[in-house]
Amino acid sequence: MAESPITPTIPLDRPGKHHGHLRLPHSRDDSAWGSVMIPMSVIRGGEGPTALFIGGNHGDEYEGPIALHDLAISLEPEAISGRVIILPTLNQPAFLAGRRTSPVDGGNLNRSFPGRADGTVTQKIAHFVATHLIGQADIVLDFHSGGRTLDFLPFAASHVLADKAQEAACAAAAEAFGAPWTMKMLEIDNVGMLDTEAEAQGKVFVTTELRGGGTATAESAGIAKRGARNLLHHAGILPGTPTPGPGRRLEMPEDCFLFAQQEGLCEFLVDLGEPVRAGEPVARIWRANHSGKTPMICEAPRDGILAARHYPGLVQIGDCLAVVAVELG
Ligand code: CA
C-alpha cells in the first residue's frame, strides 16, 4: 500500500493551539508544484480523549464550517482535557467552488472512503482521514446539511449498527449534541461514506443534517456551534454537562423516501416539520413547458413528519423530493 502524500503542517500531538493545514501536493496547469491546502486546527490540553470534528465533507454545506471556524478560535487548550482535531472544510476544493463535489476530479468525498493513497485528490483526502485521523479519535463528528439541493429539519443522527453497544454509544452522543431533533438515520447509499469508515473502526460517530439550500441561518449555525461544544462536554473533553435539546426523536423507515417521477416545477403543499398521512399530497409538479396541464401529484409514502425536502424549485425525474420520518414516543 502506498504512503499518503498528505502532510500536516502542524503537530497533531503537542499541547497548545496550532493552526495550519493538511498539505496535499497537486500538480496542475496553474501551479506545477502546487498543493491543495486543507485548513486544520489542533487544540490539546491535559490528558483525555480525542475528538475529530469535520465540516465541509460536502462543499456546499455551511453550518459545520461556521461552527468549526468559531470553535477553532474560541476553544482554549487550558479549558480542555484531551485533544480536538478540527477540519472545518475537509473537501477544500469543493468548498472553495461552493459545490458538493470536487471541481478537481468530480469526486464526492463522502462516497470515496476508505480512499486510496495513490488515487485522485478526493480519494487521497479520504485515505488520509481513514488511515491517519479516525484511528486517533475517540469520538468523530462529521457535520452535514442539505447543500444546495436539499433542506432538512435540523437534526443530529446516528445509525443502526450491528454492534448494539456501539449503536447505543453513538445514539447517546447524537442525543447529547442537543439539536432540535435527533434522528436514527437510514442512508440511501452508505458505501464509501466517512460515517461507515468511522463506525467500522469502532468509533463513537455522530453526523448531522442542519437545514440546507446552500446557506446557513443564524439559527442553524447556532445549533451547530452549541452541538459541537455539547459533544465535547459529552466526551469529557470540556468539563460540565451538555445543554440538552428538546429531546424529540425521529427515525427513517425504509419507505420514508419520495422520489420525483417527473421533471418540472415543484410546488410543496407541506412544509418541514408538518405531519403528513400516507397517500396525502406532499407536492405537485407542474410541467415546465406547458400551461393548461394538470400537475403530477406526489403522495406521502407513509404517515410521519416532513423531515427533508428538495430545495430548488425545479426538479428532475429521480430527485429525492421528500423524506417522511416517524417521530418516536
Ligand atoms: Ca451532505
XYZ file of C-alpha atoms and ligand atoms in Angstrom:
330
model
C 0.000 0.000 0.000
C 1.369 3.421 -0.970
C 2.161 6.032 1.669
C -0.176 9.013 1.916
C 1.268 12.067 0.126
C -0.543 14.331 2.632
C 1.480 16.047 5.361
C 0.136 18.117 8.262
C 1.938 21.462 8.598
C 1.330 21.442 12.374
C 1.944 18.796 15.055
C -1.065 16.638 15.928
C 0.099 15.724 19.435
C 1.635 18.831 21.040
C -0.037 20.768 23.865
C -1.444 24.175 22.983
C -3.316 25.505 19.998
C -1.992 25.060 16.477
C -3.493 26.335 13.218
C -2.230 25.077 9.881
C -3.119 22.767 7.038
C -3.049 19.345 5.596
C -0.898 19.832 2.524
C -1.672 17.625 -0.458
C 0.693 18.005 -3.420
C -1.343 18.763 -6.528
C 0.469 19.423 -9.781
C -1.690 21.274 -12.280
C -1.701 23.848 -15.097
C -1.739 26.930 -12.852
C 0.741 25.553 -10.293
C 3.264 22.948 -11.414
C 4.423 22.064 -7.904
C 1.274 23.279 -6.181
C -0.795 21.946 -3.297
C -4.312 21.580 -2.020
C -4.205 23.234 1.420
C -6.895 21.943 3.780
C -7.291 24.130 6.898
C -6.761 22.318 10.194
C -6.555 23.314 13.845
C -5.429 21.086 16.697
C -6.128 22.082 20.295
C -4.601 19.998 23.059
C -4.972 20.472 26.808
C -4.417 17.947 29.605
C -4.821 14.189 29.349
C -8.095 12.992 27.905
C -9.871 11.711 24.825
C -9.534 12.928 21.244
C -12.395 14.412 19.250
C -12.199 14.647 15.464
C -14.602 17.311 14.163
C -15.098 17.634 10.402
C -17.038 20.102 8.260
C -17.159 20.676 4.519
C -17.085 16.999 3.576
C -19.586 18.291 1.035
C -18.526 21.743 -0.130
C -21.933 23.453 -0.207
C -22.968 22.797 3.404
C -22.146 25.643 5.765
C -23.215 25.061 9.373
C -20.242 22.777 10.048
C -17.592 25.104 8.613
C -19.054 28.085 10.509
C -19.251 26.227 13.822
C -15.749 24.778 13.437
C -14.083 28.065 12.451
C -15.727 29.520 15.547
C -14.597 26.620 17.739
C -11.009 26.845 16.458
C -10.651 30.437 17.647
C -12.761 30.206 20.817
C -11.673 26.913 22.393
C -8.586 27.272 24.592
C -6.259 24.395 25.481
C -6.371 25.351 29.171
C -10.117 24.694 29.163
C -9.955 21.115 27.906
C -8.845 17.650 28.954
C -7.746 15.939 25.782
C -7.476 16.990 22.190
C -9.727 18.377 19.461
C -8.715 17.978 15.819
C -10.720 20.411 13.699
C -11.061 20.303 9.904
C -13.680 22.955 9.025
C -13.629 22.338 5.241
C -12.307 18.853 4.557
C -13.113 18.864 0.840
C -11.416 22.244 0.433
C -11.567 22.340 -3.400
C -15.325 21.649 -3.276
C -15.790 24.230 -0.514
C -13.931 26.916 -2.491
C -16.114 26.146 -5.514
C -19.344 26.177 -3.455
C -20.088 22.690 -4.746
C -20.985 19.353 -3.226
C -18.284 17.540 -5.178
C -14.706 18.417 -6.042
C -14.070 20.539 -9.149
C -10.619 18.885 -9.345
C -11.760 15.342 -10.059
C -15.555 15.310 -9.679
C -15.121 13.274 -6.503
C -17.848 13.067 -3.885
C -15.688 12.837 -0.753
C -18.457 11.163 1.205
C -18.590 8.323 -1.333
C -14.778 7.957 -1.520
C -13.899 6.205 1.765
C -11.686 4.422 2.631
C -9.901 6.157 -0.251
C -6.569 5.488 -1.937
C -3.116 6.916 -1.171
C -2.342 6.743 -4.915
C -5.802 7.780 -6.122
C -7.461 11.047 -7.116
C -7.234 14.174 -4.946
C -10.564 13.286 -3.343
C -9.515 9.667 -2.753
C -6.249 10.845 -1.188
C -8.131 13.084 1.282
C -10.430 10.192 2.219
C -7.467 7.849 2.635
C -5.612 10.215 4.967
C -8.665 10.715 7.175
C -9.364 6.968 7.230
C -5.804 5.835 7.973
C -4.240 8.748 9.914
C -7.010 10.625 11.737
C -10.015 8.435 12.584
C -7.802 5.919 14.363
C -6.553 8.630 16.767
C -10.077 9.712 17.692
C -12.427 8.525 20.413
C -15.365 10.480 19.028
C -15.923 11.617 15.423
C -18.377 14.307 14.322
C -18.995 14.868 10.604
C -21.199 17.901 10.006
C -23.624 17.769 7.103
C -26.541 19.828 5.880
C -28.685 19.556 2.789
C -26.414 21.534 0.480
C -27.839 23.370 -2.487
C -30.447 20.735 -3.370
C -31.982 19.607 -0.059
C -33.382 21.201 3.100
C -33.681 19.251 6.364
C -35.229 19.667 9.764
C -32.197 20.349 11.964
C -31.079 17.030 13.465
C -28.083 15.139 14.818
C -28.028 11.492 13.791
C -26.660 8.057 14.422
C -27.154 4.800 12.525
C -28.409 1.312 13.203
C -25.238 -0.772 13.746
C -24.527 -4.478 14.124
C -22.664 -3.791 17.397
C -25.504 -2.753 19.712
C -23.180 -1.302 22.381
C -21.572 0.922 19.745
C -25.017 1.834 18.362
C -26.136 2.895 21.860
C -22.961 4.954 22.382
C -23.475 6.714 19.039
C -27.162 7.366 19.798
C -26.264 8.819 23.218
C -23.730 11.148 21.585
C -26.244 12.240 18.918
C -28.727 12.986 21.715
C -26.062 14.940 23.626
C -25.475 17.140 20.556
C -28.758 18.775 21.586
C -30.223 19.587 18.158
C -33.958 20.280 17.901
C -34.337 16.707 16.575
C -32.326 13.508 16.981
C -32.521 11.013 14.107
C -31.917 7.277 13.786
C -30.793 7.621 10.209
C -31.106 5.324 7.229
C -28.678 6.057 4.379
C -29.824 5.643 0.771
C -26.309 4.509 -0.142
C -23.807 4.090 2.714
C -20.903 2.633 0.717
C -17.850 4.916 0.787
C -19.139 7.249 3.491
C -16.939 8.675 6.241
C -19.729 7.526 8.571
C -19.295 3.909 7.525
C -15.497 4.098 7.902
C -15.621 5.663 11.388
C -18.240 3.148 12.509
C -16.221 0.244 11.065
C -13.254 1.445 13.138
C -15.472 1.166 16.217
C -15.717 4.889 16.905
C -18.497 6.865 18.535
C -19.770 8.654 15.446
C -22.274 11.487 15.067
C -23.433 13.170 11.888
C -25.951 15.948 11.309
C -28.322 17.452 8.802
C -28.941 21.071 9.852
C -31.143 22.681 7.160
C -29.606 23.341 3.702
C -30.307 25.184 0.480
C -26.668 26.181 0.071
C -26.574 28.594 3.008
C -26.848 28.704 6.807
C -29.221 30.687 9.006
C -28.424 32.303 12.348
C -30.495 29.567 13.951
C -28.897 26.632 12.108
C -25.352 27.922 12.696
C -26.223 28.377 16.385
C -27.405 24.760 16.583
C -24.098 23.636 15.064
C -21.974 25.710 17.460
C -23.879 24.518 20.514
C -23.777 20.918 19.269
C -20.002 20.877 18.833
C -19.468 22.111 22.396
C -22.129 19.750 23.714
C -20.222 16.821 22.231
C -17.028 17.995 23.949
C -18.915 18.032 27.270
C -20.343 14.586 26.473
C -16.864 13.208 25.707
C -15.405 14.676 28.911
C -13.070 16.972 26.947
C -14.864 20.057 28.290
C -15.998 19.983 31.931
C -19.694 20.104 32.743
C -22.684 18.601 31.009
C -24.244 19.241 27.584
C -27.054 21.761 27.241
C -29.950 19.429 26.442
C -32.092 19.783 23.329
C -35.861 19.358 23.346
C -35.445 15.582 23.100
C -37.639 14.980 20.033
C -36.606 11.779 18.236
C -37.175 10.665 14.670
C -36.381 7.584 12.667
C -36.271 6.918 8.926
C -38.131 3.696 7.995
C -37.241 2.062 4.681
C -40.308 3.553 2.980
C -39.510 7.140 4.064
C -38.221 8.380 0.697
C -40.267 10.044 -2.036
C -38.597 10.448 -5.437
C -39.799 12.705 -8.273
C -41.449 10.739 -11.081
C -41.381 13.666 -13.497
C -39.308 16.779 -14.109
C -40.764 20.249 -13.710
C -41.717 22.979 -11.275
C -42.199 21.636 -7.760
C -44.898 23.101 -5.525
C -44.670 21.823 -1.953
C -48.026 21.517 -0.210
C -46.475 20.679 3.178
C -43.550 22.368 4.936
C -40.721 20.903 7.014
C -41.860 19.663 10.420
C -45.518 19.293 9.401
C -47.331 15.960 9.822
C -48.489 14.022 6.745
C -50.605 10.892 6.250
C -49.806 8.090 3.801
C -51.282 8.934 0.379
C -51.728 12.623 1.190
C -50.325 15.028 -1.439
C -46.917 16.366 -0.351
C -46.148 18.246 -3.556
C -47.296 18.733 -7.118
C -45.034 19.015 -10.143
C -46.081 21.381 -12.901
C -44.951 20.889 -16.496
C -42.117 23.296 -17.218
C -43.033 23.950 -20.847
C -46.844 23.955 -20.943
C -49.675 25.798 -19.267
C -53.086 24.188 -19.022
C -51.659 20.825 -17.911
C -52.751 19.099 -14.722
C -49.776 18.797 -12.326
C -48.462 15.441 -11.150
C -49.444 14.777 -7.538
C -46.686 13.377 -5.303
C -48.120 11.477 -2.356
C -46.614 10.802 1.064
C -45.175 7.268 1.097
C -46.251 6.809 4.738
C -47.551 8.561 7.847
C -44.986 10.810 9.521
C -43.368 14.227 9.585
C -41.811 16.011 6.618
C -38.133 15.828 7.649
C -36.459 16.753 4.355
C -37.440 18.243 1.029
C -35.918 19.076 -2.318
C -34.791 22.681 -2.215
C -34.660 24.435 -5.607
C -37.960 24.993 -7.389
C -37.084 22.862 -10.399
C -36.848 19.085 -10.048
C -35.600 16.313 -12.319
C -37.010 12.807 -12.522
C -35.392 10.684 -9.798
C -34.608 13.597 -7.459
C -35.246 12.942 -3.784
C -38.323 15.091 -3.318
C -39.061 14.434 0.337
C -38.314 12.308 3.387
C -41.200 11.400 5.670
C -39.711 10.425 9.033
C -41.501 8.989 12.040
C -41.478 10.591 15.458
C -40.636 8.168 18.255
C -42.566 8.492 21.510
Ca -24.109 16.237 2.967
